[in-house]
Amino acid sequence: MILFVSKQKTGRLLMPHAIKLGLSAVLLALTTGANSSENSAAPFAYNSWQTPAAEALDLPNLRGQGLSFAEQYQNKLLGEWSLQRINGRAKMEHDPWVQETVKEMTWRLNAQAREQAPLGLVIIDNPSINAFAVPGGVIGINTGTILAASSMDELASVVAHEVAHISQRHYESGVDERKKALLMQIGGMLAAIAASAVDGDATAAVLMGSQTALMNSSMAFSRNNEREADRVGMQIMTQAGYDPRAMPRFFATMNQKSQLNQTANLFLPSFVRSHPLSNERLSESQSRAQQYPAMSLSQQQRHQVQFDLLYWRVQSTGKHASETTLTAAAKNSLGAKLALMTWYSEQQRFTDANDILAELVVLPAAQRQSLEPLLSITHSQMLNEQGKWQQAAEVLERQQRVYPERRDLRLYLAEALTNSNQPTKAQALLKPLTQQQPSDRYAWQSLQLANERIAKTTDSPQLANIATINALRYRSHDQLWNGRYESALTSLTQAKRLAESMQTTAQANSARPLLASINAEIKDVKTAKDFKP
């Protein structure tokens, strides 16, 4: 499988806004090598159209996916290792609402075929059509895939295909050969990341070289995997309430792009190169899709409002759309209207932003509710731009009471609370997120900022010391999941020294549990650092 990486820039994920890191494309090659969301919707039931009896969903044993405990553990370590290397080396789309929307769809699809929730979801800010899966359950997708799709069903078809690769244990088939191929792919990906900072063309050359041997040795096996992933992916889509006919529609889009690129002597879309789209495979997919009953118009449009919001939110957060584009689209799209409101806010044009808000709040109740919680999030971000943090918190708190389980609302609200001098309340919102998803870098950074604020504003020396130690601990978790092991150990060493200095004072009782936590965290970082796949 071959992946396309273009020029990128690196940076830190910082608050108050979700910021991107640096690289254009990542791990699609891992696909053929290869926490459930609390608010996941139940599968959409359509009695009028079901999977044909001849197409019984042939999935492995859900309990443990047919793997031994040792194999499951190794896959988990491999997934964590891959996730730590992707983070910080890729230009990520970290917007919490975008993450929550794609995650809800991904977890819903995954639940149809696997007992284990995915280890993590990464959305890479890159215009190419690309997606990938890693043994252990890391699933990733490029923003270019979102922008190339025309519906949530088409986007779901790509994710369902990746879930199928994991559920069918394509990585575990021929373990020694596949492991060798996997390491070759990861090595090529990491080399490409380093090269891309200097020369985008060198990146493509590195990737082509690292993938050629793999493609020559396992193409036939890959084609079989791709056909099976198409077949099982359609069934997963059906069970999750998405239109399986969307898969060949999206394949046709990719096929058209690949033909245009070949004519213009450009690179093929990453997904086409990594998941070869032969005429046979495209025809087979179209034929299989015809076995599923056609959906009614209302069923086809059931996710359209959400997709419209997602499409334009990605355009907005990725800075892909100009004012002219947004203004024209806003005439017919509420998603574009919200994106234009965000654009005005970022440009400090608050009168224009408020005019759009006034139009949206007088919409019929049902239509206005379909925009939530993104409408309130966009409103709060406009207030944030004006430094009205308390008002932003009040707007978000109303939505958070309605959707207490949503990660995005907790993150946005925690930011507003920290900046309005309520960091303790922010911390209470954030801690459950890190317990549910230890790799949540955004939550760790938010916790770090909340504790830095506590340390600066409290009148209690003991509380200031504890908050400073915790800020260092939380920074180390972010560094761990960014693959910066030495920096994580440095942060923990500093925290440990502060905790040890407390033992000789009246704060000794508070120091003991902190030291125990720090020692356990040092051990975890060293284990991650020493892991070799």
Short mmCIF file of C-alpha atoms in Angstrom, two decimals:
data_model
loop_
_atom_site.label_atom_id
_atom_site.label_comp_id
_atom_site.label_asym_id
_atom_site.label_seq_id
_atom_site.Cartn_x
_atom_site.Cartn_y
_atom_site.Cartn_z
CA MET A 1 0.00 0.00 0.00
CA ILE A 2 1.34 3.45 -0.87
CA LEU A 3 0.67 6.66 0.87
CA PHE A 4 1.08 10.22 -0.32
CA VAL A 5 2.71 12.78 1.92
CA SER A 6 3.12 16.40 0.98
CA LYS A 7 4.88 19.31 2.65
CA GLN A 8 3.90 20.07 6.17
CA LYS A 9 4.76 22.11 9.20
CA THR A 10 5.08 21.10 12.82
CA GLY A 11 3.77 22.76 15.91
CA ARG A 12 2.27 22.22 19.33
CA LEU A 13 -1.33 21.57 20.14
CA LEU A 14 -2.15 24.57 22.29
CA MET A 15 -5.19 26.03 24.01
CA PRO A 16 -7.40 28.02 23.84
CA HIS A 17 -8.10 26.88 20.30
CA ALA A 18 -7.59 23.42 18.81
CA ILE A 19 -4.35 23.79 16.88
CA LYS A 20 -2.87 21.52 14.26
CA LEU A 21 0.43 19.61 14.52
CA GLY A 22 2.56 18.90 11.48
CA LEU A 23 2.48 16.41 8.48
CA SER A 24 0.17 15.95 5.59
CA ALA A 25 -0.50 12.24 5.41
CA VAL A 26 0.18 9.16 7.43
CA LEU A 27 -0.35 5.46 7.84
CA LEU A 28 -2.75 4.21 5.20
CA ALA A 29 -0.38 1.41 4.38
CA LEU A 30 -1.25 -0.21 7.68
CA THR A 31 -4.79 -0.90 6.58
CA THR A 32 -4.25 -4.18 4.82
CA GLY A 33 -1.62 -4.99 7.35
CA ALA A 34 -3.84 -5.03 9.53
CA ASN A 35 -14.69 3.42 25.76
CA SER A 36 -17.29 2.72 23.21
CA SER A 37 -18.83 6.15 22.73
CA GLU A 38 -21.35 6.78 25.46
CA ASN A 39 -23.56 8.75 23.15
CA SER A 40 -23.39 6.38 20.20
CA ALA A 41 -26.76 6.16 18.54
CA ALA A 42 -28.43 2.79 18.34
CA PRO A 43 -28.23 1.20 14.88
CA PHE A 44 -30.82 2.69 12.55
CA ALA A 45 -33.39 -0.01 11.82
CA TYR A 46 -34.90 -0.26 8.37
CA ASN A 47 -37.25 -3.22 8.09
CA SER A 48 -37.71 -2.54 4.39
CA TRP A 49 -34.07 -3.18 3.55
CA GLN A 50 -31.81 -5.72 5.19
CA THR A 51 -28.69 -7.59 4.19
CA PRO A 52 -29.65 -10.39 1.78
CA ALA A 53 -29.57 -13.82 3.39
CA ALA A 54 -26.79 -14.95 1.07
CA GLU A 55 -24.61 -12.13 2.35
CA ALA A 56 -24.44 -13.26 5.97
CA LEU A 57 -21.99 -11.17 7.93
CA ASP A 58 -18.99 -13.48 8.30
CA LEU A 59 -17.07 -11.99 11.21
CA PRO A 60 -14.64 -13.66 13.58
CA ASN A 61 -15.51 -14.44 17.18
CA LEU A 62 -16.26 -11.09 18.83
CA ARG A 63 -14.90 -12.12 22.18
CA GLY A 64 -11.26 -11.21 21.84
CA GLN A 65 -11.61 -11.16 18.02
CA GLY A 66 -10.36 -14.78 18.03
CA LEU A 67 -6.98 -13.75 19.44
CA SER A 68 -5.18 -15.02 22.50
CA PHE A 69 -4.67 -12.69 25.44
CA ALA A 70 -0.99 -12.34 24.53
CA GLU A 71 -1.87 -11.42 20.92
CA GLN A 72 -4.45 -8.89 22.09
CA TYR A 73 -1.88 -7.34 24.42
CA GLN A 74 0.76 -7.14 21.69
CA ASN A 75 -1.75 -5.53 19.32
CA LYS A 76 -2.63 -2.99 22.01
CA LEU A 77 1.05 -2.12 22.48
CA LEU A 78 1.50 -1.86 18.72
CA GLY A 79 -1.51 0.42 18.43
CA GLU A 80 -0.24 2.67 21.23
CA TRP A 81 3.24 2.74 19.71
CA SER A 82 1.81 3.75 16.32
CA LEU A 83 -0.47 6.39 17.87
CA GLN A 84 2.41 7.95 19.79
CA ARG A 85 4.40 8.29 16.58
CA ILE A 86 1.56 9.64 14.49
CA ASN A 87 0.86 12.35 17.09
CA GLY A 88 3.24 15.26 16.73
CA ARG A 89 4.45 14.08 13.33
CA ALA A 90 1.18 14.71 11.55
CA LYS A 91 -0.72 17.90 10.93
CA MET A 92 -3.83 16.99 12.87
CA GLU A 93 -7.41 18.22 12.84
CA HIS A 94 -7.99 18.52 16.59
CA ASP A 95 -11.27 20.49 16.63
CA PRO A 96 -13.31 18.77 19.37
CA TRP A 97 -16.65 19.00 17.52
CA VAL A 98 -15.19 17.50 14.33
CA GLN A 99 -13.53 14.79 16.41
CA GLU A 100 -16.76 14.01 18.26
CA THR A 101 -18.80 13.81 15.06
CA VAL A 102 -16.44 11.46 13.24
CA LYS A 103 -15.84 9.45 16.40
CA GLU A 104 -19.57 8.85 16.92
CA MET A 105 -19.84 7.45 13.40
CA THR A 106 -16.64 5.39 13.75
CA TRP A 107 -17.60 3.86 17.11
CA ARG A 108 -21.08 3.07 15.78
CA LEU A 109 -19.66 1.21 12.78
CA ASN A 110 -17.03 -0.55 14.88
CA ALA A 111 -19.68 -1.80 17.32
CA GLN A 112 -21.35 -3.80 14.55
CA ALA A 113 -18.29 -6.02 14.07
CA ARG A 114 -16.03 -5.77 17.12
CA GLU A 115 -16.50 -6.05 20.85
CA GLN A 116 -13.49 -3.84 21.57
CA ALA A 117 -13.78 -0.12 21.06
CA PRO A 118 -11.12 1.45 18.81
CA LEU A 119 -7.95 2.41 20.61
CA GLY A 120 -8.04 5.86 19.08
CA LEU A 121 -9.24 8.03 16.20
CA VAL A 122 -6.94 10.44 14.38
CA ILE A 123 -8.07 12.97 11.78
CA ILE A 124 -5.20 14.23 9.66
CA ASP A 125 -5.43 17.69 8.12
CA ASN A 126 -4.43 16.77 4.59
CA PRO A 127 -6.31 17.31 1.30
CA SER A 128 -5.63 13.87 -0.15
CA ILE A 129 -8.21 11.07 0.06
CA ASN A 130 -6.78 8.71 2.64
CA ALA A 131 -7.73 6.46 5.54
CA PHE A 132 -5.95 3.80 7.56
CA ALA A 133 -6.27 1.29 10.36
CA VAL A 134 -3.59 -0.13 12.65
CA PRO A 135 -3.68 -3.44 14.52
CA GLY A 136 -4.82 -2.62 18.02
CA GLY A 137 -7.63 -0.44 16.75
CA VAL A 138 -6.20 2.93 15.71
CA ILE A 139 -8.36 4.32 12.91
CA GLY A 140 -7.46 7.41 10.95
CA ILE A 141 -8.86 9.49 8.14
CA ASN A 142 -7.72 12.53 6.19
CA THR A 143 -9.80 15.69 6.06
CA GLY A 144 -9.50 15.35 2.29
CA THR A 145 -11.67 12.25 2.52
CA ILE A 146 -14.37 14.24 4.33
CA LEU A 147 -14.24 17.01 1.75
CA ALA A 148 -14.33 14.56 -1.18
CA ALA A 149 -17.45 12.82 0.12
CA SER A 150 -20.92 14.08 -0.71
CA SER A 151 -22.74 12.49 2.23
CA MET A 152 -22.22 10.95 5.64
CA ASP A 153 -22.96 7.56 4.06
CA GLU A 154 -20.02 7.93 1.66
CA LEU A 155 -17.75 8.90 4.53
CA ALA A 156 -19.06 5.94 6.54
CA SER A 157 -18.20 3.62 3.64
CA VAL A 158 -14.49 4.48 4.00
CA VAL A 159 -14.51 3.99 7.78
CA ALA A 160 -16.52 0.75 7.49
CA HIS A 161 -13.91 -0.57 5.05
CA GLU A 162 -11.17 0.10 7.64
CA VAL A 163 -13.20 -1.48 10.45
CA ALA A 164 -13.61 -4.54 8.23
CA HIS A 165 -9.85 -4.86 7.81
CA ILE A 166 -9.47 -4.96 11.60
CA SER A 167 -12.45 -7.20 12.29
CA GLN A 168 -11.36 -9.73 9.65
CA ARG A 169 -7.89 -9.88 11.19
CA HIS A 170 -6.11 -9.18 7.92
CA TYR A 171 -3.02 -8.19 9.83
CA GLU A 172 -2.98 -11.40 11.83
CA SER A 173 -3.14 -13.52 8.66
CA GLY A 174 0.39 -14.79 8.10
CA VAL A 175 1.79 -13.11 11.20
CA ASP A 176 5.50 -13.22 10.39
CA GLU A 177 5.13 -11.98 6.82
CA ARG A 178 2.62 -9.29 7.75
CA LYS A 179 4.68 -8.10 10.72
CA LYS A 180 7.71 -7.71 8.48
CA ALA A 181 5.58 -5.74 6.01
CA LEU A 182 4.08 -3.64 8.78
CA LEU A 183 7.50 -2.62 10.11
CA MET A 184 8.57 -1.74 6.57
CA GLN A 185 5.49 0.43 6.17
CA ILE A 186 5.92 2.22 9.50
CA GLY A 187 9.62 2.74 8.81
CA GLY A 188 8.82 4.24 5.43
CA MET A 189 6.13 6.46 6.94
CA LEU A 190 8.46 7.83 9.63
CA ALA A 191 11.26 8.39 7.10
CA ALA A 192 8.80 10.24 4.87
CA ILE A 193 7.78 12.50 7.76
CA ALA A 194 11.39 13.49 8.32
CA ALA A 195 12.02 14.02 4.61
CA SER A 196 8.87 16.04 4.06
CA ALA A 197 10.11 18.82 6.33
CA VAL A 198 12.88 19.40 3.79
CA ASP A 199 11.55 18.30 0.43
CA GLY A 200 8.03 17.17 -0.45
CA ASP A 201 9.27 15.31 -3.56
CA ALA A 202 11.78 13.42 -1.44
CA THR A 203 8.88 12.29 0.71
CA ALA A 204 7.12 10.65 -2.21
CA ALA A 205 10.37 8.98 -3.27
CA VAL A 206 10.97 7.56 0.22
CA LEU A 207 7.44 6.21 0.40
CA MET A 208 7.54 4.72 -3.09
CA GLY A 209 10.81 2.95 -2.29
CA SER A 210 9.65 1.57 1.06
CA GLN A 211 6.38 0.30 -0.38
CA THR A 212 7.56 -1.26 -3.65
CA ALA A 213 8.92 -4.47 -2.13
CA LEU A 214 5.76 -4.91 -0.08
CA MET A 215 3.47 -4.38 -3.07
CA ASN A 216 5.45 -6.83 -5.21
CA SER A 217 5.32 -9.57 -2.59
CA SER A 218 1.77 -9.26 -1.31
CA MET A 219 -0.40 -7.62 -3.99
CA ALA A 220 -2.47 -10.76 -4.62
CA PHE A 221 -3.14 -11.16 -0.93
CA SER A 222 -3.96 -7.46 -0.72
CA ARG A 223 -6.58 -7.75 -3.48
CA ASN A 224 -8.30 -10.55 -1.58
CA ASN A 225 -8.27 -8.45 1.57
CA GLU A 226 -9.70 -5.47 -0.29
CA ARG A 227 -12.59 -7.47 -1.75
CA GLU A 228 -13.38 -8.93 1.66
CA ALA A 229 -13.19 -5.50 3.32
CA ASP A 230 -15.60 -4.14 0.68
CA ARG A 231 -18.05 -6.99 1.27
CA VAL A 232 -17.92 -6.91 5.07
CA GLY A 233 -17.82 -3.11 5.09
CA MET A 234 -21.15 -2.94 3.24
CA GLN A 235 -22.71 -5.28 5.78
CA ILE A 236 -21.34 -3.23 8.66
CA MET A 237 -22.79 -0.08 7.07
CA THR A 238 -26.19 -1.73 6.71
CA GLN A 239 -26.30 -2.86 10.33
CA ALA A 240 -25.27 0.61 11.51
CA GLY A 241 -28.03 2.27 9.47
CA TYR A 242 -25.96 3.69 6.59
CA ASP A 243 -26.60 3.23 2.88
CA PRO A 244 -24.32 0.46 1.50
CA ARG A 245 -24.82 1.83 -2.01
CA ALA A 246 -22.70 4.80 -0.96
CA MET A 247 -19.55 2.66 -1.11
CA PRO A 248 -19.47 2.16 -4.91
CA ARG A 249 -20.54 5.81 -5.32
CA PHE A 250 -17.46 6.94 -3.42
CA PHE A 251 -15.31 4.41 -5.30
CA ALA A 252 -16.55 5.97 -8.54
CA THR A 253 -15.49 9.41 -7.26
CA MET A 254 -12.01 8.12 -6.45
CA ASN A 255 -11.79 6.30 -9.78
CA GLN A 256 -12.64 9.51 -11.62
CA LYS A 257 -10.00 11.44 -9.64
CA SER A 258 -7.40 8.78 -10.38
CA GLN A 259 -8.11 8.94 -14.12
CA LEU A 260 -7.83 12.74 -14.08
CA ASN A 261 -4.56 12.53 -12.15
CA GLN A 262 -3.14 9.95 -14.56
CA THR A 263 -4.02 12.21 -17.50
CA ALA A 264 -2.35 15.17 -15.79
CA ASN A 265 0.63 13.03 -14.72
CA LEU A 266 -0.12 13.67 -11.05
CA PHE A 267 -0.06 11.34 -8.06
CA LEU A 268 -3.09 9.14 -7.55
CA PRO A 269 -5.23 9.69 -4.46
CA SER A 270 -3.58 7.91 -1.52
CA PHE A 271 -6.58 5.69 -0.93
CA VAL A 272 -6.53 4.49 -4.55
CA ARG A 273 -2.86 3.59 -4.39
CA SER A 274 -3.15 1.88 -1.02
CA HIS A 275 -6.45 0.13 -1.82
CA PRO A 276 -6.05 -0.68 -5.54
CA LEU A 277 -9.27 0.17 -7.35
CA SER A 278 -9.26 -2.23 -10.30
CA ASN A 279 -12.14 -2.20 -12.75
CA GLU A 280 -13.01 -5.68 -11.48
CA ARG A 281 -13.23 -4.48 -7.89
CA LEU A 282 -15.29 -1.42 -8.81
CA SER A 283 -17.70 -3.55 -10.87
CA GLU A 284 -17.96 -6.14 -8.11
CA SER A 285 -18.74 -3.44 -5.55
CA GLN A 286 -21.46 -1.92 -7.74
CA SER A 287 -23.00 -5.34 -8.35
CA ARG A 288 -23.01 -6.23 -4.65
CA ALA A 289 -24.56 -2.89 -3.70
CA GLN A 290 -27.47 -3.57 -6.04
CA GLN A 291 -28.44 -6.53 -3.86
CA TYR A 292 -29.44 -4.08 -1.14
CA PRO A 293 -32.86 -2.40 -1.44
CA ALA A 294 -32.73 1.24 -2.44
CA MET A 295 -33.36 3.73 0.34
CA SER A 296 -36.15 6.26 0.21
CA LEU A 297 -35.30 9.92 -0.29
CA SER A 298 -36.00 10.72 3.37
CA GLN A 299 -33.69 7.90 4.48
CA GLN A 300 -30.94 9.12 2.15
CA GLN A 301 -31.19 12.63 3.65
CA ARG A 302 -31.35 11.64 7.32
CA HIS A 303 -27.67 12.52 7.93
CA GLN A 304 -27.46 15.40 5.47
CA VAL A 305 -27.72 18.25 7.99
CA GLN A 306 -24.97 16.70 10.09
CA PHE A 307 -22.77 16.17 7.03
CA ASP A 308 -23.33 19.77 5.91
CA LEU A 309 -22.19 20.98 9.34
CA LEU A 310 -19.17 18.64 9.29
CA TYR A 311 -18.11 19.59 5.76
CA TRP A 312 -18.11 23.33 6.43
CA ARG A 313 -16.62 23.00 9.91
CA VAL A 314 -13.64 21.17 8.36
CA GLN A 315 -13.40 23.87 5.69
CA SER A 316 -13.39 26.48 8.47
CA THR A 317 -10.94 24.88 10.91
CA GLY A 318 -8.57 23.96 8.10
CA LYS A 319 -8.67 27.51 6.67
CA HIS A 320 -9.64 26.06 3.28
CA ALA A 321 -12.48 28.46 2.43
CA SER A 322 -12.31 32.19 1.70
CA GLU A 323 -14.90 34.78 2.73
CA THR A 324 -16.19 34.79 -0.86
CA THR A 325 -16.65 31.02 -0.86
CA LEU A 326 -18.34 31.01 2.53
CA THR A 327 -20.63 33.93 1.69
CA ALA A 328 -21.81 32.26 -1.52
CA ALA A 329 -22.36 28.89 0.15
CA ALA A 330 -24.13 30.42 3.17
CA LYS A 331 -27.09 31.34 0.96
CA ASN A 332 -28.10 27.68 0.79
CA SER A 333 -26.17 26.01 3.64
CA LEU A 334 -26.56 26.42 7.39
CA GLY A 335 -23.20 24.72 7.86
CA ALA A 336 -21.55 27.36 5.67
CA LYS A 337 -23.43 30.07 7.56
CA LEU A 338 -21.95 28.85 10.86
CA ALA A 339 -18.50 28.64 9.26
CA LEU A 340 -18.88 32.22 8.01
CA MET A 341 -19.85 33.30 11.54
CA THR A 342 -16.62 31.71 12.79
CA TRP A 343 -14.64 33.45 10.06
CA TYR A 344 -16.09 36.85 11.00
CA SER A 345 -15.29 36.21 14.67
CA GLU A 346 -11.68 35.34 13.90
CA GLN A 347 -11.41 38.53 11.84
CA GLN A 348 -12.83 40.53 14.77
CA ARG A 349 -15.87 41.47 12.68
CA PHE A 350 -18.28 40.91 15.55
CA THR A 351 -21.17 42.94 14.13
CA ASP A 352 -21.26 40.69 11.06
CA ALA A 353 -20.95 37.58 13.24
CA ASN A 354 -23.81 38.75 15.47
CA ASP A 355 -25.99 39.39 12.43
CA ILE A 356 -25.63 35.73 11.42
CA LEU A 357 -26.33 34.60 14.98
CA ALA A 358 -29.51 36.68 15.00
CA GLU A 359 -30.67 34.94 11.80
CA LEU A 360 -30.02 31.48 13.25
CA VAL A 361 -31.65 31.89 16.66
CA VAL A 362 -35.01 32.79 15.06
CA LEU A 363 -35.14 29.62 12.94
CA PRO A 364 -37.99 27.20 13.71
CA ALA A 365 -37.23 25.27 16.89
CA ALA A 366 -36.68 21.91 15.18
CA GLN A 367 -34.32 23.39 12.60
CA ARG A 368 -32.41 25.36 15.22
CA GLN A 369 -32.09 22.26 17.41
CA SER A 370 -30.59 20.32 14.48
CA LEU A 371 -27.66 22.75 14.61
CA GLU A 372 -26.88 22.08 18.26
CA PRO A 373 -24.51 21.85 19.94
CA LEU A 374 -22.43 23.40 17.13
CA LEU A 375 -24.53 26.59 17.14
CA SER A 376 -23.77 27.17 20.83
CA ILE A 377 -20.11 26.22 20.32
CA THR A 378 -19.78 28.75 17.49
CA HIS A 379 -21.51 31.39 19.64
CA SER A 380 -19.15 30.70 22.54
CA GLN A 381 -16.12 31.00 20.28
CA MET A 382 -17.33 34.40 19.13
CA LEU A 383 -17.56 35.44 22.79
CA ASN A 384 -14.09 33.99 23.46
CA GLU A 385 -12.64 36.14 20.69
CA GLN A 386 -14.00 39.15 22.57
CA GLY A 387 -12.59 37.96 25.89
CA LYS A 388 -16.10 37.34 27.27
CA TRP A 389 -15.14 34.04 28.87
CA GLN A 390 -17.87 33.98 31.53
CA GLN A 391 -20.60 34.56 28.96
CA ALA A 392 -19.08 31.84 26.78
CA ALA A 393 -19.16 29.46 29.74
CA GLU A 394 -22.83 30.22 30.37
CA VAL A 395 -23.71 29.46 26.74
CA LEU A 396 -21.84 26.16 26.87
CA GLU A 397 -23.17 25.14 30.29
CA ARG A 398 -26.72 25.12 28.93
CA GLN A 399 -25.71 22.63 26.25
CA GLN A 400 -23.52 20.61 28.59
CA ARG A 401 -26.52 19.98 30.84
CA VAL A 402 -28.36 18.55 27.83
CA TYR A 403 -25.38 16.52 26.54
CA PRO A 404 -23.27 15.77 29.64
CA GLU A 405 -21.49 12.87 27.92
CA ARG A 406 -20.08 14.88 25.00
CA ARG A 407 -16.32 15.31 25.02
CA ASP A 408 -16.36 18.40 22.80
CA LEU A 409 -18.63 20.39 25.13
CA ARG A 410 -16.49 19.45 28.14
CA LEU A 411 -13.34 20.68 26.39
CA TYR A 412 -14.81 23.96 25.16
CA LEU A 413 -16.44 24.62 28.54
CA ALA A 414 -13.25 23.78 30.45
CA GLU A 415 -11.37 26.31 28.34
CA ALA A 416 -13.92 29.02 29.11
CA LEU A 417 -13.95 28.16 32.84
CA THR A 418 -10.15 28.21 33.10
CA ASN A 419 -9.99 31.59 31.40
CA SER A 420 -12.76 32.97 33.62
CA ASN A 421 -10.77 31.99 36.75
CA GLN A 422 -12.73 28.82 37.53
CA PRO A 423 -9.98 26.22 36.91
CA THR A 424 -11.17 23.84 39.64
CA LYS A 425 -14.52 23.42 37.87
CA ALA A 426 -12.64 22.95 34.60
CA GLN A 427 -10.52 20.20 36.14
CA ALA A 428 -13.62 18.32 37.30
CA LEU A 429 -14.90 18.28 33.71
CA LEU A 430 -11.60 17.12 32.23
CA LYS A 431 -10.45 14.28 34.47
CA PRO A 432 -13.13 11.81 33.30
CA LEU A 433 -11.99 12.36 29.70
CA THR A 434 -8.44 11.22 30.42
CA GLN A 435 -9.77 8.21 32.30
CA GLN A 436 -11.95 7.23 29.34
CA GLN A 437 -9.25 7.94 26.73
CA PRO A 438 -5.69 8.05 28.13
CA SER A 439 -4.36 9.23 24.74
CA ASP A 440 -6.52 12.39 24.76
CA ARG A 441 -3.79 15.01 24.35
CA TYR A 442 -6.24 17.91 24.17
CA ALA A 443 -7.67 16.97 27.58
CA TRP A 444 -4.19 16.54 29.10
CA GLN A 445 -3.12 19.97 27.85
CA SER A 446 -6.34 21.50 29.18
CA LEU A 447 -5.68 19.92 32.58
CA GLN A 448 -2.15 21.28 32.54
CA LEU A 449 -3.43 24.82 31.89
CA ALA A 450 -6.11 24.52 34.57
CA ASN A 451 -3.53 23.51 37.17
CA GLU A 452 -1.13 26.24 36.12
CA ARG A 453 -3.97 28.70 36.70
CA ILE A 454 -4.69 27.19 40.13
CA ALA A 455 -1.02 27.46 41.10
CA LYS A 456 -0.93 31.14 40.10
CA THR A 457 -4.17 32.23 41.73
CA THR A 458 -4.48 30.24 44.96
CA ASP A 459 -3.58 31.73 48.34
CA SER A 460 -2.62 28.31 49.72
CA PRO A 461 1.10 27.37 49.36
CA GLN A 462 0.20 23.69 49.70
CA LEU A 463 -2.42 23.85 46.96
CA ALA A 464 -0.01 25.81 44.75
CA ASN A 465 2.63 23.09 45.16
CA ILE A 466 0.17 20.31 44.40
CA ALA A 467 -1.17 22.15 41.35
CA THR A 468 2.37 22.74 40.05
CA ILE A 469 3.22 19.06 40.45
CA ASN A 470 0.02 18.03 38.70
CA ALA A 471 0.65 20.48 35.86
CA LEU A 472 4.02 18.78 35.27
CA ARG A 473 2.42 15.33 35.46
CA TYR A 474 -0.28 16.26 32.96
CA ARG A 475 2.33 17.77 30.65
CA SER A 476 4.20 14.45 30.76
CA HIS A 477 1.08 12.57 29.59
CA ASP A 478 0.79 14.88 26.60
CA GLN A 479 4.49 14.37 25.84
CA LEU A 480 4.14 10.59 26.17
CA TRP A 481 1.32 10.46 23.59
CA ASN A 482 3.37 12.74 21.37
CA GLY A 483 6.21 10.19 21.40
CA ARG A 484 8.50 12.60 23.28
CA TYR A 485 9.61 10.10 25.92
CA GLU A 486 12.68 11.96 27.19
CA SER A 487 10.67 15.16 27.63
CA ALA A 488 8.00 13.21 29.51
CA LEU A 489 10.63 11.77 31.86
CA THR A 490 12.08 15.25 32.42
CA SER A 491 8.66 16.62 33.38
CA LEU A 492 8.07 13.72 35.78
CA THR A 493 11.54 14.11 37.30
CA GLN A 494 10.79 17.76 38.03
CA ALA A 495 7.44 16.79 39.55
CA LYS A 496 9.10 14.13 41.68
CA ARG A 497 11.66 16.58 43.09
CA LEU A 498 8.91 18.99 44.09
CA ALA A 499 6.91 16.18 45.71
CA GLU A 500 9.99 14.94 47.60
CA SER A 501 10.68 18.45 48.90
CA MET A 502 7.16 18.46 50.36
CA GLN A 503 7.94 15.39 52.46
CA THR A 504 10.09 17.41 54.85
CA THR A 505 7.29 19.88 55.53
CA ALA A 506 3.79 19.84 56.93
CA GLN A 507 2.65 18.80 53.45
CA ALA A 508 4.07 15.26 53.78
CA ASN A 509 0.63 13.61 53.79
CA SER A 510 -0.17 15.18 50.42
CA ALA A 511 3.22 14.25 48.98
CA ARG A 512 2.98 10.47 49.49
CA PRO A 513 0.11 9.73 47.04
CA LEU A 514 1.61 12.16 44.52
CA LEU A 515 4.95 10.33 44.64
CA ALA A 516 3.22 6.99 44.16
CA SER A 517 1.44 8.31 41.06
CA ILE A 518 4.63 9.87 39.69
CA ASN A 519 6.63 6.65 40.13
CA ALA A 520 3.93 4.66 38.31
CA GLU A 521 3.90 7.22 35.49
CA ILE A 522 7.70 7.09 35.15
CA LYS A 523 7.43 3.32 34.80
CA ASP A 524 4.75 3.66 32.10
CA VAL A 525 6.86 6.11 30.08
CA LYS A 526 9.92 3.86 30.27
CA THR A 527 7.84 0.88 29.14
CA ALA A 528 6.54 2.85 26.16
CA LYS A 529 10.02 4.11 25.34
CA ASP A 530 11.51 0.61 25.38
CA PHE A 531 8.76 -1.04 23.34
CA LYS A 532 9.97 -2.42 20.01
CA PRO A 533 7.42 -3.99 17.62
#
